[in-house]
PDB file of C-alpha atoms in Angstrom:
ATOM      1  CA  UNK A   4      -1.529 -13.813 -15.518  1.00 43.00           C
ATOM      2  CA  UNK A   5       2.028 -12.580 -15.970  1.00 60.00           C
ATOM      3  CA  UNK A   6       4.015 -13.178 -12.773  1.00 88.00           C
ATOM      4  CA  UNK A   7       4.475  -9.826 -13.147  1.00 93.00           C
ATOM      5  CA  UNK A   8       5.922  -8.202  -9.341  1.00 97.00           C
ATOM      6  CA  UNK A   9       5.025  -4.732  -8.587  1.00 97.00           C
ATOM      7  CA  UNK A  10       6.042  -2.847  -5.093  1.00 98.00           C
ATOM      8  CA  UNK A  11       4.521   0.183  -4.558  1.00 97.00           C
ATOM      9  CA  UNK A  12       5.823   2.688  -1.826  1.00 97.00           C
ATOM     10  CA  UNK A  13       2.230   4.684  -1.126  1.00 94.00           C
ATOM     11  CA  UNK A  14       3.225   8.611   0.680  1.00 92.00           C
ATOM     12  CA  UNK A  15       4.156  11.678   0.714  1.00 92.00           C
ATOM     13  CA  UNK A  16       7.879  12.722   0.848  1.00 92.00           C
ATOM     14  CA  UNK A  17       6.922  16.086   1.338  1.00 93.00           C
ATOM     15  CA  UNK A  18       5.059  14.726   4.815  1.00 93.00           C
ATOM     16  CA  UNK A  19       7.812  13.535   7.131  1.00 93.00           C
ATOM     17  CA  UNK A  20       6.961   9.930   7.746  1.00 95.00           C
ATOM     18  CA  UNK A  21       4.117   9.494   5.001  1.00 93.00           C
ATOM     19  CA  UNK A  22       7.587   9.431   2.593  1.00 95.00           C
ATOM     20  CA  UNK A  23       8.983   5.629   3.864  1.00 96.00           C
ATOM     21  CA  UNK A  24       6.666   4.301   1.346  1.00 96.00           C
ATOM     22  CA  UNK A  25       8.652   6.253  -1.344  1.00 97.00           C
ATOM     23  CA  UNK A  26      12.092   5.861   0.397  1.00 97.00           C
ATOM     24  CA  UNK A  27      11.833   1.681   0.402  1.00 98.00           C
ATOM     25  CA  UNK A  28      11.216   1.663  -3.362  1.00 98.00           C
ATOM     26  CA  UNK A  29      14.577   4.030  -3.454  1.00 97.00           C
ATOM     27  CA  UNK A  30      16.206   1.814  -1.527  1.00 98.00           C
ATOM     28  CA  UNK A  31      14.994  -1.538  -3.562  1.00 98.00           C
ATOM     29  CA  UNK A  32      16.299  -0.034  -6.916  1.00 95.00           C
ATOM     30  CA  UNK A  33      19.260  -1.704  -6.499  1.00 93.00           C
ATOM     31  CA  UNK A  34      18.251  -4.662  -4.376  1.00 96.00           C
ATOM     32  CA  UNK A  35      15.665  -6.403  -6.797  1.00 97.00           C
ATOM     33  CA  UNK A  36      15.273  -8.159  -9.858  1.00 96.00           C
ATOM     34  CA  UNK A  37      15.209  -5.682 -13.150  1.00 94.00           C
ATOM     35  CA  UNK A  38      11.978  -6.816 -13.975  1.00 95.00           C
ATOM     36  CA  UNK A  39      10.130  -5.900 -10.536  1.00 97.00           C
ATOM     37  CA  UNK A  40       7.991  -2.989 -11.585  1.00 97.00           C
ATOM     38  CA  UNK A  41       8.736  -0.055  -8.627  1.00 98.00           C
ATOM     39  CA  UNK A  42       6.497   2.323  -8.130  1.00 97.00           C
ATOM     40  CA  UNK A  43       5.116   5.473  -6.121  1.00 97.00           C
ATOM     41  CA  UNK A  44       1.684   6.862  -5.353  1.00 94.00           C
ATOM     42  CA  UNK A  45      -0.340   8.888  -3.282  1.00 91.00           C
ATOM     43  CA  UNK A  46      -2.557   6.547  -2.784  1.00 87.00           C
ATOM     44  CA  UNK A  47      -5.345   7.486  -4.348  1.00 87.00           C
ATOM     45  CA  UNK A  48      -7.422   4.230  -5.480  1.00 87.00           C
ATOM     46  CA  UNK A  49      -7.934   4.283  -8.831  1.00 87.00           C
ATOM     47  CA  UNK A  50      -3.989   4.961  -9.361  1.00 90.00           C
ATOM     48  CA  UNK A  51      -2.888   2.207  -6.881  1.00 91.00           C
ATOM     49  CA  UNK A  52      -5.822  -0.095  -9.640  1.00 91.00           C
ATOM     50  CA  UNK A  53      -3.653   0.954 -12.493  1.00 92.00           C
ATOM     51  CA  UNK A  54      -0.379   0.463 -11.136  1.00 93.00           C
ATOM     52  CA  UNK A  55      -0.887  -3.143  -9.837  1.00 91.00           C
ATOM     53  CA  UNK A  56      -3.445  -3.774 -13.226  1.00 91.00           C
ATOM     54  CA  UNK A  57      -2.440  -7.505 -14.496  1.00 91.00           C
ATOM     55  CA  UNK A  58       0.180  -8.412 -11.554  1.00 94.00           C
ATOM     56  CA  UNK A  59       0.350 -11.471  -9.789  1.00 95.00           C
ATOM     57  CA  UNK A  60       1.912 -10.133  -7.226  1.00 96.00           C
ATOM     58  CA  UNK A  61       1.773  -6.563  -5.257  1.00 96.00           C
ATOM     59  CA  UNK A  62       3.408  -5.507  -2.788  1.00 97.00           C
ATOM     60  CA  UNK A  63       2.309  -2.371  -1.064  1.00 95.00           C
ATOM     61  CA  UNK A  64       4.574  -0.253   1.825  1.00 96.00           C
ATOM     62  CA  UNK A  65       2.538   2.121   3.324  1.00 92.00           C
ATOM     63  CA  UNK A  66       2.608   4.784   6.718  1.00 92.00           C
ATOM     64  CA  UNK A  67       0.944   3.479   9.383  1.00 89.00           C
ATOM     65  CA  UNK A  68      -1.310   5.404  12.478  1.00 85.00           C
ATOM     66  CA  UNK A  69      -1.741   3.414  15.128  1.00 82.00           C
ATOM     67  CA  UNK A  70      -3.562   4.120  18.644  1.00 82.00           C
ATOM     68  CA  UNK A  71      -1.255   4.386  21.212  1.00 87.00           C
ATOM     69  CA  UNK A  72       1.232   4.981  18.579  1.00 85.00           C
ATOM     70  CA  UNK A  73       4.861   2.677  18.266  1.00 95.00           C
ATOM     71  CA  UNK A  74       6.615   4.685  15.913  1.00 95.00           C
ATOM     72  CA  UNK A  75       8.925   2.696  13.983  1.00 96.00           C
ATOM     73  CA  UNK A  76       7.373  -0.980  14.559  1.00 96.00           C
ATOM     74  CA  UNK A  77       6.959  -2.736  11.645  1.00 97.00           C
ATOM     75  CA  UNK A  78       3.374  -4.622  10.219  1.00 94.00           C
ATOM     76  CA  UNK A  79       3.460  -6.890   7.992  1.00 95.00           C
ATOM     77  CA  UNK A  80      -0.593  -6.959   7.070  1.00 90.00           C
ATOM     78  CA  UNK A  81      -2.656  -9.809   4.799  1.00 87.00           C
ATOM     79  CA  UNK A  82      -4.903  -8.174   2.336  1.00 84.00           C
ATOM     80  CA  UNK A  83      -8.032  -8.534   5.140  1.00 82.00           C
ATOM     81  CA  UNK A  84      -5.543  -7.519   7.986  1.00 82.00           C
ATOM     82  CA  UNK A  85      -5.335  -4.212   6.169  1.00 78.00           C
ATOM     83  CA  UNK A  86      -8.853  -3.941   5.047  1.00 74.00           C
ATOM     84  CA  UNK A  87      -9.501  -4.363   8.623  1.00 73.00           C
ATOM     85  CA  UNK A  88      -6.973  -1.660  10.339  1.00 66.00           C
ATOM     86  CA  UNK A  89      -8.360   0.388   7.167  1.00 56.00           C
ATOM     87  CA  UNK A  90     -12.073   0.814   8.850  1.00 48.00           C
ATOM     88  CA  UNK A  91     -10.235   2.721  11.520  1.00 47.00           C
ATOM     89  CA  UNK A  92      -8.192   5.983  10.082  1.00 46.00           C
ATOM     90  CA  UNK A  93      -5.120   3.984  10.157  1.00 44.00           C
ATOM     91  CA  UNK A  94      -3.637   5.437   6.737  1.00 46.00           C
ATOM     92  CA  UNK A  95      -1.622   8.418   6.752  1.00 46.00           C
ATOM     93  CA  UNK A  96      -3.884   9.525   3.143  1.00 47.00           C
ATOM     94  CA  UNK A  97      -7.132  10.825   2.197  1.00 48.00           C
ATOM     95  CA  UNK A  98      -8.231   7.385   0.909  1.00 51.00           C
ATOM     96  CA  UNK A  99      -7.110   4.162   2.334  1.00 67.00           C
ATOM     97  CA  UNK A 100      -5.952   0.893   1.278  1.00 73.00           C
ATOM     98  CA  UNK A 101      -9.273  -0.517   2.238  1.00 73.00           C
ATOM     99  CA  UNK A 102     -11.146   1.825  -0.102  1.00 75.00           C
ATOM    100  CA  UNK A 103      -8.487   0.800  -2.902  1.00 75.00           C
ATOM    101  CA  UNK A 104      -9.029  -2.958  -2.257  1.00 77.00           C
ATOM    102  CA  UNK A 105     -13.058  -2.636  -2.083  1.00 74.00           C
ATOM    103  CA  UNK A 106     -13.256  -0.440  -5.308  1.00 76.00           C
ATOM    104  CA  UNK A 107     -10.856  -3.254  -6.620  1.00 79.00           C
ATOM    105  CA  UNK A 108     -13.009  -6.000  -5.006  1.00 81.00           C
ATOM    106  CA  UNK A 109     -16.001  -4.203  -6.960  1.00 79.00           C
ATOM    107  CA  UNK A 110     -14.575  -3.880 -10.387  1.00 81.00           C
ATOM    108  CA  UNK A 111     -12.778  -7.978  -9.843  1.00 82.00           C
ATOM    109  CA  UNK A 112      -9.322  -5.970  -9.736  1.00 83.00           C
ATOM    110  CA  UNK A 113      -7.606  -7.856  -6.904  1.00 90.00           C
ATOM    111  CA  UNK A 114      -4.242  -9.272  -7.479  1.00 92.00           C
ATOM    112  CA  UNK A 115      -4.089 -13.523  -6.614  1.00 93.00           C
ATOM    113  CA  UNK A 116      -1.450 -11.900  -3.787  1.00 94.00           C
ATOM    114  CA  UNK A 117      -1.407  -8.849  -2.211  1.00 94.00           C
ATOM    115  CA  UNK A 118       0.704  -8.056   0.851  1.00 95.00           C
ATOM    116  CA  UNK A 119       1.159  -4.988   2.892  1.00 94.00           C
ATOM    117  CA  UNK A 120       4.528  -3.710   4.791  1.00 97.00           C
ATOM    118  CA  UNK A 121       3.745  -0.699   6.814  1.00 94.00           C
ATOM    119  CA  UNK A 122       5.606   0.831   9.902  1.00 95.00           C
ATOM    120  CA  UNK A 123       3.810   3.361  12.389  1.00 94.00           C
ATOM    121  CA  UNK A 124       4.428   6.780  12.188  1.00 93.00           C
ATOM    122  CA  UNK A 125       5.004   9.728  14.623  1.00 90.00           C
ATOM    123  CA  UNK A 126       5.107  12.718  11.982  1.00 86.00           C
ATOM    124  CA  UNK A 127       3.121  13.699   9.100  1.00 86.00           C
ATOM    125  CA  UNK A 128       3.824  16.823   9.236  1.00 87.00           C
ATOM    126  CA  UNK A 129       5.124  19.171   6.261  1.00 90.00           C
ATOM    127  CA  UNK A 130       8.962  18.768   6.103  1.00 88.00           C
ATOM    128  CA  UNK A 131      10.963  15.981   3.972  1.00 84.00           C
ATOM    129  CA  UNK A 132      12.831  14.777   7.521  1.00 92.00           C
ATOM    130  CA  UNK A 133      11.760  11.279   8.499  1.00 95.00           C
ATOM    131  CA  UNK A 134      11.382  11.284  11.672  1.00 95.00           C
ATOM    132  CA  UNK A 135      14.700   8.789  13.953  1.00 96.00           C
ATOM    133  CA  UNK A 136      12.282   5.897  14.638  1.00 96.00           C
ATOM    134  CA  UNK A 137      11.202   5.758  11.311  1.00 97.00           C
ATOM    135  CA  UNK A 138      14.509   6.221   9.601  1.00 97.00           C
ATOM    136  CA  UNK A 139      15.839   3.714  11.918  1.00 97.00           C
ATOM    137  CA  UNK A 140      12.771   0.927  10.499  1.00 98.00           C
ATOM    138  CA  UNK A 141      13.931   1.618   6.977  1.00 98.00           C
ATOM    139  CA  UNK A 142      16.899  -1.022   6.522  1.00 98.00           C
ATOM    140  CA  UNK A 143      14.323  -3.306   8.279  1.00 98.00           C
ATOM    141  CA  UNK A 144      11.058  -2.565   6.782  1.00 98.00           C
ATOM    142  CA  UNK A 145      13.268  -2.492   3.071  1.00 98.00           C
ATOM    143  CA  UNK A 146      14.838  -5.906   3.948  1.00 98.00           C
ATOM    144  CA  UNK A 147      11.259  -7.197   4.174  1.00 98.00           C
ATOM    145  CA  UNK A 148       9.951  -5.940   1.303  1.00 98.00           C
ATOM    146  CA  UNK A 149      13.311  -7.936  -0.368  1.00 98.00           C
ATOM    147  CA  UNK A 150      12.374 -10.888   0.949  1.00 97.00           C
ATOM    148  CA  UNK A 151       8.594 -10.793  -0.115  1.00 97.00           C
ATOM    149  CA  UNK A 152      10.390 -10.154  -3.750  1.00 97.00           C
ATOM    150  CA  UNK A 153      11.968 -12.654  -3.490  1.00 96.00           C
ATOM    151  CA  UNK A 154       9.139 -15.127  -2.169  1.00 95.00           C
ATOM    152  CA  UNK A 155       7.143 -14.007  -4.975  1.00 95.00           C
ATOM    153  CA  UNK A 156       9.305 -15.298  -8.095  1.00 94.00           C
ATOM    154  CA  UNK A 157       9.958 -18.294  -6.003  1.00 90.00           C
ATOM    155  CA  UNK A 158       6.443 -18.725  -5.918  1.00 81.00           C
ATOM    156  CA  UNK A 159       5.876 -17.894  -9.993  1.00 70.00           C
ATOM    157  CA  UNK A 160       8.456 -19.950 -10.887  1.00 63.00           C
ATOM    158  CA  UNK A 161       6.497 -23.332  -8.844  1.00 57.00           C
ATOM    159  CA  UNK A 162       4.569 -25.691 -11.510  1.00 51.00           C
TER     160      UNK A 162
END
């Protein structure tokens, strides 16, 4: 295994609040190691399997529906913490993360880490505005994201 890091910022820009996954790995460009591989997606499984193909670690930001919504608070989610919310339609996409990590699961795909920063939504809707509570999360929800960066070549660099 490479070490390799790979954040991936899953949404739709073109959604209103689906686009924070895209608008942290903006924000990272300047914030991380050169070597971090930064990425967007839709979501769709088999893309998320290529992008994070051969990575030690992944690091996935993602839109988050919750029931009664909090927009703007912040999750930080353990692969089975998100597999679990993912039974429920908690992603703001077709497909899941819990679909992605099964299929990945299935096929022996899985990362040795995988952790998920999400923050709940209030609008999906078309329009490229994040909504306030969500724009507000963004220095806080991209600070995170940092710092699990940053744990992670910690962590590769360890004997």
């Amino acid at each position: 295994m490479s070490g390799r890091v790979v954040v991936i910022g899953v949404g739709n820009p073109l959604r209103g609040d689906d686009g924070i996954g895209p608008a942290v790995v903006e924000a990272l460009r300047c914030r991380v190691p050169d070597d971090t591989v930064l990425a967007v997606s839709d979501g769709e499984p088999a893309r998320l399997l290529e992008l994070w193909r051969d990575a030690h670690t992944v690091i996935v930001v993602e839109a988050l529906r919750t029931h009664p919504a909090r927009p703007g608070e912040l999750h930080t989610l353990t692969p089975a913490q998100a597999a679990d919310r993912a039974r429920a339609p908690a992603s703001t996409h077709a497909f899941g993360l819990g679909d992605c990590m099964a299929l990945a699961e299935a096929l022996d795909r899985m990362p040795p880490e995988l952790v998920v920063h999400a923050v709940e939504v209030a609008d999906v809707g078309l329009g490229e505005r994040l909504s306030d509570a969500v724009r507000s999360a963004l220095p806080g929800l991209t600070d995170r994201v940092a710092a699990s960066v940053r744990q992670a070549y910690e962590g590769n660099r360890a004997p």
